[in-house]
XYZ file of C-alpha atoms in Angstrom:
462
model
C 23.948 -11.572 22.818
C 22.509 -10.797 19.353
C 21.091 -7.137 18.937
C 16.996 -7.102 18.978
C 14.172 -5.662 17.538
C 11.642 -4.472 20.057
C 7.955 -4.252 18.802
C 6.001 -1.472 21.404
C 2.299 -2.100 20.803
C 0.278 1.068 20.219
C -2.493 -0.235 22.056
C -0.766 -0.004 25.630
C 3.267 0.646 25.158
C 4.220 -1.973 26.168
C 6.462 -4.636 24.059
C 4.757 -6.868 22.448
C 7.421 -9.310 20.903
C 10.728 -9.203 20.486
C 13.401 -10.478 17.968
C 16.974 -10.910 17.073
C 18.494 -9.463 14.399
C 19.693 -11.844 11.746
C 23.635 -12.599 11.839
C 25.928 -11.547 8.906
C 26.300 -15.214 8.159
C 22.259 -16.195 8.346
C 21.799 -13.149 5.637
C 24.443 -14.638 3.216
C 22.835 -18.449 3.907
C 19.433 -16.787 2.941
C 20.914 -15.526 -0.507
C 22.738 -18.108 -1.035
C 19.534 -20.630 -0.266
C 17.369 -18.005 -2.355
C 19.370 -18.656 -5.233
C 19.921 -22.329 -5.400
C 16.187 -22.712 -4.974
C 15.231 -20.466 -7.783
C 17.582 -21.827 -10.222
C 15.695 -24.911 -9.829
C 11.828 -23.428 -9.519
C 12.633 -21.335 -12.874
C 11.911 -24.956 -14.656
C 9.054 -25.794 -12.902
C 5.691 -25.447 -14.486
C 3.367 -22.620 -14.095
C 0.678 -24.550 -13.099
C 2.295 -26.007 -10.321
C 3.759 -22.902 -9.119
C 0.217 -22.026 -9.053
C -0.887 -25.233 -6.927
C 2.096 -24.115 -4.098
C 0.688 -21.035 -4.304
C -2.452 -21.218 -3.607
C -1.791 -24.065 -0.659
C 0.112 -21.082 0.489
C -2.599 -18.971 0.528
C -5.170 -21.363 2.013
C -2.599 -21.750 4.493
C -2.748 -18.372 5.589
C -6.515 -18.341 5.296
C -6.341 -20.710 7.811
C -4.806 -18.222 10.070
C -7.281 -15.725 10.075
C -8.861 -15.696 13.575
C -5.150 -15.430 15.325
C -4.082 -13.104 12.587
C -6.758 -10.073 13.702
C -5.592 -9.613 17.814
C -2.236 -9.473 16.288
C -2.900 -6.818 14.123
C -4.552 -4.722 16.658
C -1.652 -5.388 19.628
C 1.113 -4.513 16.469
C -0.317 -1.571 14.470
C -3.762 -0.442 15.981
C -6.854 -1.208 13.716
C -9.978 -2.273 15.097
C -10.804 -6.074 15.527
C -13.843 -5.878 13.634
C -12.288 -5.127 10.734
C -11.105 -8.196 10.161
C -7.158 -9.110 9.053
C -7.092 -8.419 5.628
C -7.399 -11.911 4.389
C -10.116 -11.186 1.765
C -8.120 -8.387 -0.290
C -5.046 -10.918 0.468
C -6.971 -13.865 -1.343
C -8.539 -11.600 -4.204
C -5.363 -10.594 -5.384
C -3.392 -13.731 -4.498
C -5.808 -15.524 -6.876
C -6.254 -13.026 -9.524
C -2.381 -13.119 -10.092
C -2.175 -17.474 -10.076
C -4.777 -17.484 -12.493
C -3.506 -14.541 -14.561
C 0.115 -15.792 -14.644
C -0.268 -18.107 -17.889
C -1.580 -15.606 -19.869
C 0.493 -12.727 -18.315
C 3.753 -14.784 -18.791
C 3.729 -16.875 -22.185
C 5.894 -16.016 -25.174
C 5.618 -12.584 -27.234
C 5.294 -13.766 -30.929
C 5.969 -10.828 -34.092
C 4.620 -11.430 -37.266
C 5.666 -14.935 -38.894
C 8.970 -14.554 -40.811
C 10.027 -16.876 -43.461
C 12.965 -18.782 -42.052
C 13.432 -17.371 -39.157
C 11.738 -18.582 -35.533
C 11.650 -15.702 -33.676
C 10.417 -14.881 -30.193
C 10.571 -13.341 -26.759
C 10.451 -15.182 -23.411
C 9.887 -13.661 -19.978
C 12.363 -15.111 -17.808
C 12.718 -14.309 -13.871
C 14.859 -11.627 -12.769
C 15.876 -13.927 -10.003
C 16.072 -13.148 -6.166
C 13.802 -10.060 -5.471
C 13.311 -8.283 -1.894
C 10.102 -7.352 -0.626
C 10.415 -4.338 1.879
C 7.135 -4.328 3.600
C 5.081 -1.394 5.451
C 2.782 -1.918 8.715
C -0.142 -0.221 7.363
C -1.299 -2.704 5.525
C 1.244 -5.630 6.370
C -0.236 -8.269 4.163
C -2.009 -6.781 1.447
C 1.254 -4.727 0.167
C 3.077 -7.657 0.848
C 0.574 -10.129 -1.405
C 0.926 -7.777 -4.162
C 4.659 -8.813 -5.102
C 5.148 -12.270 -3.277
C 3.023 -13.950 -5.411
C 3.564 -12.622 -8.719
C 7.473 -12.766 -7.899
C 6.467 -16.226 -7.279
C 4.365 -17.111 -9.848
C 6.844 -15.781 -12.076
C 9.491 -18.151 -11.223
C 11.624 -15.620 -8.673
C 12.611 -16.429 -5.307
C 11.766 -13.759 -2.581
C 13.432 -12.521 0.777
C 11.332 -10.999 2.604
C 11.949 -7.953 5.410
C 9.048 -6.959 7.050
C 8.524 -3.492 8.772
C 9.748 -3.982 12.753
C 6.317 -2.743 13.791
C 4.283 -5.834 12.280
C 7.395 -8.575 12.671
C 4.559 -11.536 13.425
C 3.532 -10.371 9.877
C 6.769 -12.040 8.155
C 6.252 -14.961 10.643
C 3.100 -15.807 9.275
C 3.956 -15.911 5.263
C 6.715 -18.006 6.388
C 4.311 -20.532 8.332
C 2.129 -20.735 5.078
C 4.935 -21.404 2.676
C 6.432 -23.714 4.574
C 2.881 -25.358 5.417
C 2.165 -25.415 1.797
C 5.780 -27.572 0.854
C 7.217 -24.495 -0.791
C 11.477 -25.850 -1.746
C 13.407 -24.570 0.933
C 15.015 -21.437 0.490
C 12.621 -20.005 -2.055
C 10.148 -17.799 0.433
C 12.726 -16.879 3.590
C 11.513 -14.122 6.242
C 14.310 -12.505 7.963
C 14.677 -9.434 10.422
C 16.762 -6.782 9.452
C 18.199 -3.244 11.097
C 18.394 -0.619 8.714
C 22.092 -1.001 8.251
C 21.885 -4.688 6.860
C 19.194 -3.930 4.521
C 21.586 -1.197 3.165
C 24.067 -3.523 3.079
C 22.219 -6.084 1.285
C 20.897 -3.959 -1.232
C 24.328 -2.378 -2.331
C 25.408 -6.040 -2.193
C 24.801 -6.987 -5.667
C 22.777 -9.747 -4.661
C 19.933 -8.593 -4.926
C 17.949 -8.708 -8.366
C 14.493 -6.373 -7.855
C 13.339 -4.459 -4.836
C 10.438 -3.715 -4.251
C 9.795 -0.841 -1.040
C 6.230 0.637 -0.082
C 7.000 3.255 2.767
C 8.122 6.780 2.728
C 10.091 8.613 0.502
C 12.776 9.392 2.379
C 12.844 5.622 2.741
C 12.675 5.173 -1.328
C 15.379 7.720 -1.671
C 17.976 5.909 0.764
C 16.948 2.435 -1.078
C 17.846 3.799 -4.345
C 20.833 4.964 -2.411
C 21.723 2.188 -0.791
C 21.276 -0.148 -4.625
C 22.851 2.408 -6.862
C 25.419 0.897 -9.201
C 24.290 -3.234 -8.772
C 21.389 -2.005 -11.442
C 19.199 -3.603 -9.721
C 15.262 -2.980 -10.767
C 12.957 -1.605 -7.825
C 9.316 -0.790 -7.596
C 8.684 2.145 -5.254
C 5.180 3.102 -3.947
C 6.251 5.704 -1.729
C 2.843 7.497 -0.364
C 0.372 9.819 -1.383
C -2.160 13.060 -1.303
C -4.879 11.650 -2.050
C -7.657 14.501 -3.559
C -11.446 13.926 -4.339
C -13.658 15.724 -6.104
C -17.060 16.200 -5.456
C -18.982 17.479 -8.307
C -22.408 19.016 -8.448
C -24.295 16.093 -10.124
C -22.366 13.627 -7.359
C -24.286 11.505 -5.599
C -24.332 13.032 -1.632
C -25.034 10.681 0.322
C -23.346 7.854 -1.054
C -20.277 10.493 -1.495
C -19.799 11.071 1.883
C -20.046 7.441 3.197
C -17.691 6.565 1.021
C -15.260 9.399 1.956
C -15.398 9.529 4.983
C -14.306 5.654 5.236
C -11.878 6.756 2.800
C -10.362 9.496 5.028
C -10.829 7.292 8.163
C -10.092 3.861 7.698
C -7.180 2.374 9.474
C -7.158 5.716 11.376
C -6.041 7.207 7.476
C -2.846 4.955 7.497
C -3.540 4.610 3.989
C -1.044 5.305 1.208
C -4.522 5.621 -0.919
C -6.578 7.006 1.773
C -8.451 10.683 1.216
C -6.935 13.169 2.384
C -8.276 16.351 0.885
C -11.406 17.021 -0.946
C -12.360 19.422 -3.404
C -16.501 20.216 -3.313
C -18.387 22.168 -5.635
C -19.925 24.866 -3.929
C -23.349 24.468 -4.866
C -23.360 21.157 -2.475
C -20.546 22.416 -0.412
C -22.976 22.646 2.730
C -24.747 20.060 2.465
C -21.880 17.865 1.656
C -20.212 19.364 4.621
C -22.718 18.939 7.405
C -23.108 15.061 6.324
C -19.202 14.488 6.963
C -19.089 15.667 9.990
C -22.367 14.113 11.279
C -21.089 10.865 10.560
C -17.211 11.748 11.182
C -18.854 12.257 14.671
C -20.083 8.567 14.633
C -16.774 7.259 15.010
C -15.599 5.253 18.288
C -11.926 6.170 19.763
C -10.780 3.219 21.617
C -8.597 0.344 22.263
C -8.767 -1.931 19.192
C -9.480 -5.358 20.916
C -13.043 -4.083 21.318
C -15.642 -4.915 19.356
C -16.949 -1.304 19.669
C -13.945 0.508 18.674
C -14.092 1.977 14.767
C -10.872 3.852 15.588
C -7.806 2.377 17.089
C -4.270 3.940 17.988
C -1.951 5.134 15.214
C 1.177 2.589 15.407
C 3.054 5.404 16.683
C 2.714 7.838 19.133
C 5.128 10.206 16.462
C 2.536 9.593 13.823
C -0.341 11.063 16.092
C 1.855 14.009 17.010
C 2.631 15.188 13.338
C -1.388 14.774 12.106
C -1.634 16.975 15.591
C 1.269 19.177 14.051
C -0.478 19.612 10.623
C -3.826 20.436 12.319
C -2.438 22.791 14.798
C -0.644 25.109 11.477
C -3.799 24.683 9.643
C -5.590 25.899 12.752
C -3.343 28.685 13.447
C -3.547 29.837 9.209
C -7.105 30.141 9.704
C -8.756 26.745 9.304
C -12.054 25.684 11.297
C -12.436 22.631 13.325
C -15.363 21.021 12.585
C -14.867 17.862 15.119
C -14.842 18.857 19.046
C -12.003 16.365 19.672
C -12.435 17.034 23.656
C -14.845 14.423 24.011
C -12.150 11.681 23.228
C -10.894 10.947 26.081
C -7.702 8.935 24.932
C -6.452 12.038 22.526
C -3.745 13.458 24.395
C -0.448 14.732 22.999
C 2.440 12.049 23.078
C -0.353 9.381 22.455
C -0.856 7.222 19.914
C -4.751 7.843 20.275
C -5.375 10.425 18.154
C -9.565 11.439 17.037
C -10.920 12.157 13.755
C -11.026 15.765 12.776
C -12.392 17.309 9.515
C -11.239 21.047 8.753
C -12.732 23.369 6.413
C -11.463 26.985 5.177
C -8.448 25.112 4.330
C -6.074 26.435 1.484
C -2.585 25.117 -0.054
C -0.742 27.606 2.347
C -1.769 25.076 5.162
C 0.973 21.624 5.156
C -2.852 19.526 5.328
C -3.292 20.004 1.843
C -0.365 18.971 -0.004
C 1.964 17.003 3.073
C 1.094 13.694 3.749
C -0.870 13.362 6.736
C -0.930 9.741 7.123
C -3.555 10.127 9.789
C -7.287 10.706 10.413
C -7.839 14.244 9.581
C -8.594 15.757 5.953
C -9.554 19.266 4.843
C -12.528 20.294 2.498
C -12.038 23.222 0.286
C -14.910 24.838 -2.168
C -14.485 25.274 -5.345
C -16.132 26.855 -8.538
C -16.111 23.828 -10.547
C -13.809 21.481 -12.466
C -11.377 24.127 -13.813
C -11.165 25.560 -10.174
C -9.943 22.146 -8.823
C -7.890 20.572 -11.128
C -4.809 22.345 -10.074
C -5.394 21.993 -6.590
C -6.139 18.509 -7.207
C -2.125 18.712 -8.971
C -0.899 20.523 -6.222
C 1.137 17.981 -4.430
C 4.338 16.223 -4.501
C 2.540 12.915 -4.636
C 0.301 10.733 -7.456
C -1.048 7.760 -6.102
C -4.929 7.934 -7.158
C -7.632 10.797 -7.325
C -11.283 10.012 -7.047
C -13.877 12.067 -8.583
C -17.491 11.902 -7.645
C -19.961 12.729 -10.120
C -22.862 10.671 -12.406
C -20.989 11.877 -15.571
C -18.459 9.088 -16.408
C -17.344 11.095 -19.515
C -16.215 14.285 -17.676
C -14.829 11.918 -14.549
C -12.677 10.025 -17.591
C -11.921 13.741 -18.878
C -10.902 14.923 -15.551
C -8.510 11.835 -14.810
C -6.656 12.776 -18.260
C -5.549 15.519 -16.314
C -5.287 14.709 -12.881
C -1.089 13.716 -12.159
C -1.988 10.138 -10.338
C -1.179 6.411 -11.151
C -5.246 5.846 -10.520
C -8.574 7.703 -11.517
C -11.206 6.651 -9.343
C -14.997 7.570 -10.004
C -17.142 6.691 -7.272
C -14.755 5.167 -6.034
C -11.494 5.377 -3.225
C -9.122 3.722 -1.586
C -9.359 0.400 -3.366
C -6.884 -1.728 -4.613
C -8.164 -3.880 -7.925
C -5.391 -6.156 -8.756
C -6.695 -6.244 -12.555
C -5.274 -2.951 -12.886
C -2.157 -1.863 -12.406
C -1.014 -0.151 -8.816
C 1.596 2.509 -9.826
C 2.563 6.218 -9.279
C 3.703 9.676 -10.016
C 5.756 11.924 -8.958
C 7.244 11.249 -5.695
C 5.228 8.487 -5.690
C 7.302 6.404 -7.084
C 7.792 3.923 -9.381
C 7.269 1.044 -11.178
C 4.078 -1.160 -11.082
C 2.790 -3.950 -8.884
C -0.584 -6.239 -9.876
C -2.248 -6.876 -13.430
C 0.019 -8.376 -16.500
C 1.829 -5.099 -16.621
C 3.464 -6.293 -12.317
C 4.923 -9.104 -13.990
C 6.480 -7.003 -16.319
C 8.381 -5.768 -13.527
C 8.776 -8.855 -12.377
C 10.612 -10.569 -15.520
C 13.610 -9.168 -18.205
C 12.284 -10.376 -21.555
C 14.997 -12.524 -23.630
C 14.869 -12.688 -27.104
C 15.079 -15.500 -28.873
C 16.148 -15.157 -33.052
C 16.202 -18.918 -34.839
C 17.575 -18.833 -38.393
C 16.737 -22.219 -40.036
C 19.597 -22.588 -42.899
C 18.658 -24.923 -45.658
């Protein structure tokens, strides 16, 4: 009997599907396959790289009604939030149609006798390592431009959204993708170790934790093998005096609470200035208070289960240290019936007289609670906004788009946001700082990532 993968839903505990692990001999058929195909698909043209694709993606389109149960019975969120298939088609199509452009030929200045220029060849077989949080956006983001680019792709999916891997493979396969270009295999943590330090392996690309970055770069060093790591974040805003209120806090709050604030860009702290503090404060909660704890099959429910009971249980950890420091609860989470420790049903809770002494404002929380802090003005936040290991994005929330462009000059983050959060534009570049990680997914600069340039010098002699 083959070892398994168990997924326990967070909706009831039970198991939900279950898996066998791949054999030693089906991973080495899946590089092997992986690079036969691509040496083939390097030659073939753009534009019908583009035409797979996209059949690909209207493939998985296709699969949207099934797609949304599974989601809630494998990682928690809400049915009526849909299964990510419009972010998964805006950036599936943004990269196809940018991939001409992104990948033709860099040309210098003409040079008499000489033809002289620079292709951007594939880097080969790359492995996607994909979270749960969002299983098939972060996915999209390097599939297709890996594609597109002329790569072939393994792909391991996180064991809590398995069915996730199941359904790319359906597309491609529906879509008449060569064999062996696309494969979706499961994996322990051992044999992706193994496979990384195996040499086979040409680009990785991880979104998870970084203790999880740390052991990939681990677990690759010496094949040289490039990686893209987006490894998490701290997410501040900034509320400034001139900000818009109302529209501020509908958009934070969603920010801090969406996907029960499994969001590597979620909000998780927020900086006000204290002439709106109050009134800023009193809207959050009102409509913080708005939201519905409850099993994620109903239509009713605007938050579902964390996708692990452990997940629930360290946001409860942070609050309870942030409590105990001197914090104030502004949510009465007794009225949620399904918050109990050990659960994966955890409520919203917004905290203010927060400081940086308290783990809330500079750990990742990676769960539905955020603090709100007062401050004097810009000067006063900046290096709180700074004062984290991470540097995904920072939003800033003002009607001044030259002091919002000023203050993101000096904010540590891969993204400046005004009026803005949690949003993922795949014209622009989705990167990080610090222990954020590394590398680049999305715009012409992912494909960068995605290709090794190869020069090409052509001396005519006469």
């Amino acid at each position: 009997m083959s070892e398994t993968v168990k997924l326990v839903s967070p909706v009831d505990g039970s198991i939900y599907i279950e898996r066998p692990l791949a054999t030693t001999g089906e991973i080495a058929g899946a590089v092997a396959a992986g690079k036969a195909a691509q040496a083939d698909w390097a030659h073939v043209s753009i534009a019908e790289r583009g035409k797979l694709c996209l059949a690909a993606l209207e493939a998985l389109l296709a699969m949207g009604e099934e797609i949304v149960p599974e989601l809630a019975w494998q990682m928690g969120r809400p049915v009526r939030y849909g299964g990510e298939m419009g972010g998964v088609e805006e950036r599936a199509r943004y990269m196809v149609e940018l991939a001409e452009t992104a990948l033709k030929d860099v040309v210098p200045a003409p040079k008499t006798g000489f033809t002289r220029y620079v292709k951007r060849v594939p880097v080969g077989l790359v492995l996607v390592i994909a979270p749960w949080n969002y299983p098939f956006l972060t996915a999209i983001n390097t599939i297709i431009p890996a594609l597109m680019a002329g790569n072939a792709v393994i792909l391991k999916h996180a064991a809590q959204t398995l069915l996730v891997g199941e359904r790319f493979q359906k597309a491609f396969d529906a879509a008449g993708l060569p064999k062996g270009l696309f494969q979706n295999i499961v994996l322990s943590h051992g044999q992706t170790e193994a496979l990384l330090g195996s040499g086979d392996i040409d680009h990785i690309n991880f979104t998870g934790s970084v203790a999880g970055g740390r052991a990939i770069e681990r677990a690759a060093a010496g094949t040289f093998a490039t990686m893209g790591l987006e490894l998490g974040g701290k997410d501040p805003a900034l509320v400034r005096a001139d900000a818009d209120l109302d529209y501020a806090i509908a958009n934070l709050v969603d920010g801090a609470f969406f996907n029960s604030g499994q969001c590597c860009c979620g909000i998780e702290r927020i900086y006000v200035h204290e002439s709106v503090y109050d009134r800023f404060v009193d809207g959050f909660v009102e409509l913080t208070n708005q939201y519905v704890l409850g099993n994620p099959l109903e239509e009713a429910t605007t938050l579902g289960p964390m996708a692990q009971a452990r997940f629930a249980d360290w946001v409860r950890e942070q609050t309870g240290e942030a409590l105990r420091k001197g914090a104030k609860a502004m949510i009465d989470t007794s009225k949620y019936d399904l918050d109990k420790p050990g659960s994966p049903y955890i409520a919203p809770q917004v905290l203010t007289h927060v400081d940086h002494q308290m783990s809330v404002m500079r750990e990742e929380s990676f769960g539905p609670v955020v603090g709100i802090m007062k401050v004097h003005g810009d000067e006063d936040a900046l290096p709180l906004m700074n004062d984290s290991p991470y540097g995904l994005t920072a939003s800033i929330w003002t009607s001044d788009a030259e002091a919002a462009a000023a203050i993101g000059d000096r904010v540590e983050t891969g993204t400046v946001f005004m009026n803005r959060c949690d949003y993922v534009d795949p014209g622009l570049v989705w990167t990080g700082v610090k222990d954020t990680g590394k590398g680049g997914a999305l715009s012409s600069i992912g494909y960068e990532h995605l290709t090794r340039p190869k020069s090409y010098h052509l001396k005519t002699v006469l």
